[in-house]
Amino acid sequence: VILLAAVLAGVVAGALCARRGRRQLQPPNLKYVWIVPLAFLPQLMVIRLPGIRIDVPSEWASAALVSTQFALLVFVWFNRRQAGFWLLGLGLAANLLVILLNGGFMPITPEQAARLWIDAPPDFIQVGQRLGRGKDIVLPVEQTRLWLLSDIFFFGFDSPEFRAAFSIGDVLIGVGAFWFFWAMGGEPVAHAA
Amino acid sequence: MQKFSTPLTSQFARIDKRTLLLIVTVLLMALLVLAAGAPCHVPPG
């Protein structure tokens, strides 16, 4: 939800920017766009869709997550001259690095997980185990490699749907996406390619 | 009529193409950030 909000905010900012300059939003020509849905597919199958997703061993889920991130890095590299894409790439690389160093999932501390899953049964949050069917693995700070790049930030309201833990990489991805759409309005930076 | 309709038609075609490209770009970027990001949240239900 947080990252989609960044996309939406970017579109609104870009539209306002274009309107102020009496221009139209100019979507750039992105290269190799087919990589994105293709990269998303394994993640969609094993992590994303409740009811549809396939229950697979954690190793497969981890492989799906890592392969998705690698493929998206390739896409970002091909489009690196687009506004905001270097930030997107940096965020992706940061997430991928911490995921690779921690068993193929994004680490989250038990305390952070408990803040999110307030009503979870006692055995739901277990150190060293994947958190539900998601992208995270529960690891204490002392067992986490590059803890700073893990899901250290918390955002939340009373409703569980509006609570999230996120990483520096996620912030960079959100800012990069916002910048990309903002630049479509013609300011502050024109699309280079 | 002929003089009027041709530029109008081409203008609409141009706007439609741009709008379509914009929609596709928004959807693509939404997919990208969803797949690239790793925020942890409680799924609905």
mmCIF file of C-alpha atoms in Angstrom:
data_model
loop_
_atom_site.group_PDB
_atom_site.id
_atom_site.type_symbol
_atom_site.label_atom_id
_atom_site.label_comp_id
_atom_site.label_asym_id
_atom_site.label_seq_id
_atom_site.Cartn_x
_atom_site.Cartn_y
_atom_site.Cartn_z
ATOM 1 C CA VAL A 1 0.000 0.000 0.000
ATOM 2 C CA ILE A 2 2.823 2.399 0.897
ATOM 3 C CA LEU A 3 4.598 1.878 -2.414
ATOM 4 C CA LEU A 4 1.395 2.154 -4.439
ATOM 5 C CA ALA A 5 0.716 5.405 -2.593
ATOM 6 C CA ALA A 6 4.118 6.646 -3.799
ATOM 7 C CA VAL A 7 3.149 5.826 -7.398
ATOM 8 C CA LEU A 8 -0.208 7.576 -6.997
ATOM 9 C CA ALA A 9 1.386 10.616 -5.335
ATOM 10 C CA GLY A 10 3.932 10.773 -8.168
ATOM 11 C CA VAL A 11 1.204 10.718 -10.828
ATOM 12 C CA VAL A 12 -0.683 13.520 -9.033
ATOM 13 C CA ALA A 13 2.510 15.571 -8.579
ATOM 14 C CA GLY A 14 3.450 15.041 -12.230
ATOM 15 C CA ALA A 15 -0.030 16.048 -13.388
ATOM 16 C CA LEU A 16 0.049 19.196 -11.249
ATOM 17 C CA CYS A 17 3.528 20.008 -12.507
ATOM 18 C CA ALA A 18 2.411 19.569 -16.122
ATOM 19 C CA ARG A 19 -0.697 21.658 -15.527
ATOM 20 C CA ARG A 20 1.331 24.462 -14.000
ATOM 21 C CA GLY A 21 3.597 24.487 -17.044
ATOM 22 C CA ARG A 22 0.581 24.081 -19.381
ATOM 23 C CA ARG A 23 1.973 20.799 -20.623
ATOM 24 C CA GLN A 24 0.695 17.246 -20.740
ATOM 25 C CA LEU A 25 2.111 14.324 -18.843
ATOM 26 C CA GLN A 26 4.604 12.719 -21.207
ATOM 27 C CA PRO A 27 5.079 9.005 -20.546
ATOM 28 C CA PRO A 28 8.584 7.978 -21.634
ATOM 29 C CA ASN A 29 9.365 5.005 -23.809
ATOM 30 C CA LEU A 30 10.570 2.346 -21.427
ATOM 31 C CA LYS A 31 12.661 -0.472 -22.853
ATOM 32 C CA TYR A 32 12.032 -4.190 -22.350
ATOM 33 C CA VAL A 33 8.758 -3.652 -20.464
ATOM 34 C CA TRP A 34 7.882 -7.349 -20.793
ATOM 35 C CA ILE A 35 10.512 -8.100 -18.157
ATOM 36 C CA VAL A 36 8.323 -6.604 -15.394
ATOM 37 C CA PRO A 37 5.221 -8.849 -15.676
ATOM 38 C CA LEU A 38 7.438 -11.833 -16.414
ATOM 39 C CA ALA A 39 9.536 -11.126 -13.329
ATOM 40 C CA PHE A 40 6.431 -10.648 -11.188
ATOM 41 C CA LEU A 41 4.895 -13.971 -12.203
ATOM 42 C CA PRO A 42 6.857 -16.335 -9.910
ATOM 43 C CA GLN A 43 6.364 -13.999 -6.962
ATOM 44 C CA LEU A 44 2.648 -13.751 -7.715
ATOM 45 C CA MET A 45 2.328 -17.524 -7.776
ATOM 46 C CA VAL A 46 4.144 -18.349 -4.567
ATOM 47 C CA ILE A 47 3.905 -15.256 -2.373
ATOM 48 C CA ARG A 48 1.261 -12.793 -3.417
ATOM 49 C CA LEU A 49 -2.147 -14.247 -4.088
ATOM 50 C CA PRO A 50 -3.980 -15.895 -1.188
ATOM 51 C CA GLY A 51 -6.165 -18.690 -2.509
ATOM 52 C CA ILE A 52 -4.344 -18.874 -5.808
ATOM 53 C CA ARG A 53 -0.768 -19.014 -4.645
ATOM 54 C CA ILE A 54 0.873 -22.394 -4.631
ATOM 55 C CA ASP A 55 2.112 -23.675 -1.292
ATOM 56 C CA VAL A 56 5.730 -24.428 -1.996
ATOM 57 C CA PRO A 57 8.728 -25.048 0.235
ATOM 58 C CA SER A 58 10.397 -21.917 1.570
ATOM 59 C CA GLU A 59 13.410 -22.526 -0.658
ATOM 60 C CA TRP A 60 11.231 -22.187 -3.748
ATOM 61 C CA ALA A 61 9.550 -19.076 -2.400
ATOM 62 C CA SER A 62 12.952 -17.599 -1.696
ATOM 63 C CA ALA A 63 14.143 -18.486 -5.203
ATOM 64 C CA ALA A 64 11.028 -16.804 -6.659
ATOM 65 C CA LEU A 65 11.676 -13.672 -4.615
ATOM 66 C CA VAL A 66 15.351 -13.463 -5.537
ATOM 67 C CA SER A 67 14.785 -14.197 -9.246
ATOM 68 C CA THR A 68 12.118 -11.497 -9.373
ATOM 69 C CA GLN A 69 14.462 -8.952 -7.868
ATOM 70 C CA PHE A 70 17.306 -9.912 -10.206
ATOM 71 C CA ALA A 71 15.071 -9.606 -13.271
ATOM 72 C CA LEU A 72 13.779 -6.219 -12.120
ATOM 73 C CA LEU A 73 17.353 -5.020 -11.605
ATOM 74 C CA VAL A 74 18.033 -5.940 -15.240
ATOM 75 C CA PHE A 75 14.952 -3.946 -16.304
ATOM 76 C CA VAL A 76 16.049 -0.950 -14.237
ATOM 77 C CA TRP A 77 19.557 -1.185 -15.708
ATOM 78 C CA PHE A 78 18.216 -1.074 -19.285
ATOM 79 C CA ASN A 79 16.169 2.005 -18.348
ATOM 80 C CA ARG A 80 18.725 3.603 -16.055
ATOM 81 C CA ARG A 81 18.601 6.953 -17.868
ATOM 82 C CA GLN A 82 14.962 7.447 -16.886
ATOM 83 C CA ALA A 83 14.287 9.910 -14.085
ATOM 84 C CA GLY A 84 14.297 8.275 -10.667
ATOM 85 C CA PHE A 85 15.484 4.916 -11.936
ATOM 86 C CA TRP A 86 18.879 5.139 -10.288
ATOM 87 C CA LEU A 87 17.090 5.478 -6.943
ATOM 88 C CA LEU A 88 14.803 2.592 -7.849
ATOM 89 C CA GLY A 89 17.838 0.498 -8.728
ATOM 90 C CA LEU A 90 19.616 1.442 -5.511
ATOM 91 C CA GLY A 91 16.539 0.451 -3.482
ATOM 92 C CA LEU A 92 16.192 -2.817 -5.361
ATOM 93 C CA ALA A 93 19.883 -3.601 -4.895
ATOM 94 C CA ALA A 94 19.669 -2.803 -1.160
ATOM 95 C CA ASN A 95 16.668 -5.114 -0.718
ATOM 96 C CA LEU A 96 18.242 -7.849 -2.809
ATOM 97 C CA LEU A 97 21.525 -7.656 -0.891
ATOM 98 C CA VAL A 98 19.931 -7.990 2.548
ATOM 99 C CA ILE A 99 17.623 -10.752 1.270
ATOM 100 C CA LEU A 100 20.561 -12.710 -0.180
ATOM 101 C CA LEU A 101 22.558 -12.337 3.035
ATOM 102 C CA ASN A 102 19.688 -13.587 5.213
ATOM 103 C CA GLY A 103 18.565 -16.856 3.691
ATOM 104 C CA GLY A 104 16.590 -15.489 0.769
ATOM 105 C CA PHE A 105 13.990 -13.500 2.697
ATOM 106 C CA MET A 106 13.730 -9.966 4.082
ATOM 107 C CA PRO A 107 14.650 -10.046 7.785
ATOM 108 C CA ILE A 108 12.304 -8.578 10.388
ATOM 109 C CA THR A 109 12.876 -8.615 14.158
ATOM 110 C CA PRO A 110 10.406 -10.498 16.393
ATOM 111 C CA GLU A 111 9.548 -7.190 18.094
ATOM 112 C CA GLN A 112 8.750 -5.499 14.790
ATOM 113 C CA ALA A 113 6.695 -8.503 13.662
ATOM 114 C CA ALA A 114 4.738 -8.412 16.931
ATOM 115 C CA ARG A 115 3.904 -4.735 16.375
ATOM 116 C CA LEU A 116 2.432 -5.676 13.019
ATOM 117 C CA TRP A 117 0.682 -8.943 13.882
ATOM 118 C CA ILE A 118 -0.897 -7.922 17.175
ATOM 119 C CA ASP A 119 -3.516 -10.686 17.171
ATOM 120 C CA ALA A 120 -1.225 -13.420 15.903
ATOM 121 C CA PRO A 121 -1.225 -16.751 17.763
ATOM 122 C CA PRO A 122 1.853 -17.251 19.998
ATOM 123 C CA ASP A 123 3.563 -19.732 17.688
ATOM 124 C CA PHE A 124 3.076 -17.605 14.567
ATOM 125 C CA ILE A 125 6.181 -15.475 15.084
ATOM 126 C CA GLN A 126 9.123 -17.838 15.409
ATOM 127 C CA VAL A 127 12.759 -16.875 15.186
ATOM 128 C CA GLY A 128 14.428 -18.285 12.096
ATOM 129 C CA GLN A 129 11.105 -19.000 10.398
ATOM 130 C CA ARG A 130 9.382 -17.333 7.483
ATOM 131 C CA LEU A 131 6.620 -14.963 8.582
ATOM 132 C CA GLY A 132 3.395 -16.448 7.241
ATOM 133 C CA ARG A 133 3.559 -16.811 3.454
ATOM 134 C CA GLY A 134 5.212 -13.443 2.907
ATOM 135 C CA LYS A 135 8.651 -12.143 1.971
ATOM 136 C CA ASP A 136 9.965 -11.874 5.532
ATOM 137 C CA ILE A 137 11.955 -14.064 7.860
ATOM 138 C CA VAL A 138 11.955 -13.465 11.628
ATOM 139 C CA LEU A 139 15.480 -12.780 12.874
ATOM 140 C CA PRO A 140 16.717 -10.924 15.949
ATOM 141 C CA VAL A 141 19.025 -7.969 15.360
ATOM 142 C CA GLU A 142 22.137 -9.919 16.432
ATOM 143 C CA GLN A 143 21.418 -12.673 13.895
ATOM 144 C CA THR A 144 20.616 -10.300 11.047
ATOM 145 C CA ARG A 145 23.256 -9.492 8.479
ATOM 146 C CA LEU A 146 23.109 -5.848 7.404
ATOM 147 C CA TRP A 147 20.267 -5.185 9.835
ATOM 148 C CA LEU A 148 20.174 -1.537 8.720
ATOM 149 C CA LEU A 149 18.830 -2.624 5.324
ATOM 150 C CA SER A 150 16.106 -4.866 6.758
ATOM 151 C CA ASP A 151 12.497 -3.912 7.582
ATOM 152 C CA ILE A 152 13.469 -1.504 10.366
ATOM 153 C CA PHE A 153 10.859 1.217 9.822
ATOM 154 C CA PHE A 154 7.290 1.017 11.028
ATOM 155 C CA PHE A 155 4.229 2.781 9.782
ATOM 156 C CA GLY A 156 0.819 2.165 11.218
ATOM 157 C CA PHE A 157 -2.619 3.008 12.363
ATOM 158 C CA ASP A 158 -5.038 0.987 14.487
ATOM 159 C CA SER A 159 -6.349 -0.997 11.560
ATOM 160 C CA PRO A 160 -4.046 -3.950 10.723
ATOM 161 C CA GLU A 161 -4.417 -3.280 6.996
ATOM 162 C CA PHE A 162 -2.712 0.077 7.484
ATOM 163 C CA ARG A 163 0.322 -1.162 9.360
ATOM 164 C CA ALA A 164 3.586 -1.967 7.635
ATOM 165 C CA ALA A 165 7.257 -2.545 8.318
ATOM 166 C CA PHE A 166 9.574 -1.428 5.564
ATOM 167 C CA SER A 167 13.224 -1.004 4.667
ATOM 168 C CA ILE A 168 15.545 1.739 3.417
ATOM 169 C CA GLY A 169 15.376 -0.038 0.039
ATOM 170 C CA ASP A 170 11.587 0.323 0.050
ATOM 171 C CA VAL A 171 11.926 4.049 0.785
ATOM 172 C CA LEU A 172 14.344 4.466 -2.142
ATOM 173 C CA ILE A 173 12.000 2.519 -4.438
ATOM 174 C CA GLY A 174 9.062 4.706 -3.380
ATOM 175 C CA VAL A 175 11.019 7.941 -3.874
ATOM 176 C CA GLY A 176 12.341 6.703 -7.228
ATOM 177 C CA ALA A 177 8.817 5.882 -8.452
ATOM 178 C CA PHE A 178 7.559 9.258 -7.235
ATOM 179 C CA TRP A 179 10.408 11.052 -9.001
ATOM 180 C CA PHE A 180 9.791 9.132 -12.225
ATOM 181 C CA PHE A 181 6.165 10.294 -12.436
ATOM 182 C CA TRP A 182 6.928 13.788 -11.197
ATOM 183 C CA ALA A 183 9.477 14.206 -13.996
ATOM 184 C CA MET A 184 6.781 13.265 -16.521
ATOM 185 C CA GLY A 185 5.235 16.644 -15.841
ATOM 186 C CA GLY A 186 8.316 18.269 -17.344
ATOM 187 C CA GLU A 187 9.884 19.418 -14.099
ATOM 188 C CA PRO A 188 12.126 19.321 -12.191
ATOM 189 C CA VAL A 189 14.191 17.036 -14.473
ATOM 190 C CA ALA A 190 13.388 16.145 -18.063
ATOM 191 C CA HIS A 191 13.503 12.484 -19.059
ATOM 192 C CA ALA A 192 16.921 11.870 -20.473
ATOM 193 C CA ALA A 193 16.101 9.037 -22.850
ATOM 194 C CA MET B 1 -16.704 18.832 -42.774
ATOM 195 C CA GLN B 2 -13.877 16.888 -44.285
ATOM 196 C CA LYS B 3 -11.528 19.747 -43.509
ATOM 197 C CA PHE B 4 -12.640 19.724 -39.856
ATOM 198 C CA SER B 5 -12.834 16.011 -39.129
ATOM 199 C CA THR B 6 -9.369 14.963 -40.214
ATOM 200 C CA PRO B 7 -7.364 17.045 -37.737
ATOM 201 C CA LEU B 8 -9.886 16.317 -34.974
ATOM 202 C CA THR B 9 -9.707 12.594 -35.613
ATOM 203 C CA SER B 10 -5.940 12.612 -35.672
ATOM 204 C CA GLN B 11 -5.863 14.701 -32.511
ATOM 205 C CA PHE B 12 -8.114 12.208 -30.709
ATOM 206 C CA ALA B 13 -5.996 9.340 -31.949
ATOM 207 C CA ARG B 14 -2.898 11.080 -30.586
ATOM 208 C CA ILE B 15 -4.504 11.791 -27.215
ATOM 209 C CA ASP B 16 -5.788 8.239 -26.944
ATOM 210 C CA LYS B 17 -2.391 6.785 -27.665
ATOM 211 C CA ARG B 18 -0.752 9.041 -25.078
ATOM 212 C CA THR B 19 -3.415 8.259 -22.479
ATOM 213 C CA LEU B 20 -3.083 4.570 -23.164
ATOM 214 C CA LEU B 21 0.681 4.790 -22.807
ATOM 215 C CA LEU B 22 0.223 6.684 -19.548
ATOM 216 C CA ILE B 23 -2.137 4.041 -18.154
ATOM 217 C CA VAL B 24 0.210 1.234 -19.177
ATOM 218 C CA THR B 25 3.150 3.090 -17.618
ATOM 219 C CA VAL B 26 1.275 3.583 -14.333
ATOM 220 C CA LEU B 27 0.271 -0.099 -14.231
ATOM 221 C CA LEU B 28 3.789 -1.189 -15.097
ATOM 222 C CA MET B 29 5.347 0.970 -12.399
ATOM 223 C CA ALA B 30 2.762 -0.208 -9.853
ATOM 224 C CA LEU B 31 3.722 -3.784 -10.681
ATOM 225 C CA LEU B 32 7.402 -2.891 -10.488
ATOM 226 C CA VAL B 33 7.211 -1.321 -7.025
ATOM 227 C CA LEU B 34 5.000 -4.154 -5.727
ATOM 228 C CA ALA B 35 7.496 -6.748 -6.905
ATOM 229 C CA ALA B 36 10.621 -4.774 -6.019
ATOM 230 C CA GLY B 37 9.597 -3.611 -2.567
ATOM 231 C CA ALA B 38 9.620 -5.822 0.469
ATOM 232 C CA PRO B 39 7.438 -4.101 3.040
ATOM 233 C CA CYS B 40 5.861 -6.462 5.549
ATOM 234 C CA HIS B 41 2.175 -6.046 6.256
ATOM 235 C CA VAL B 42 -0.746 -8.016 7.555
ATOM 236 C CA PRO B 43 -2.783 -9.361 4.642
ATOM 237 C CA PRO B 44 -6.509 -8.509 4.718
ATOM 238 C CA GLY B 45 -8.657 -11.116 6.421
#
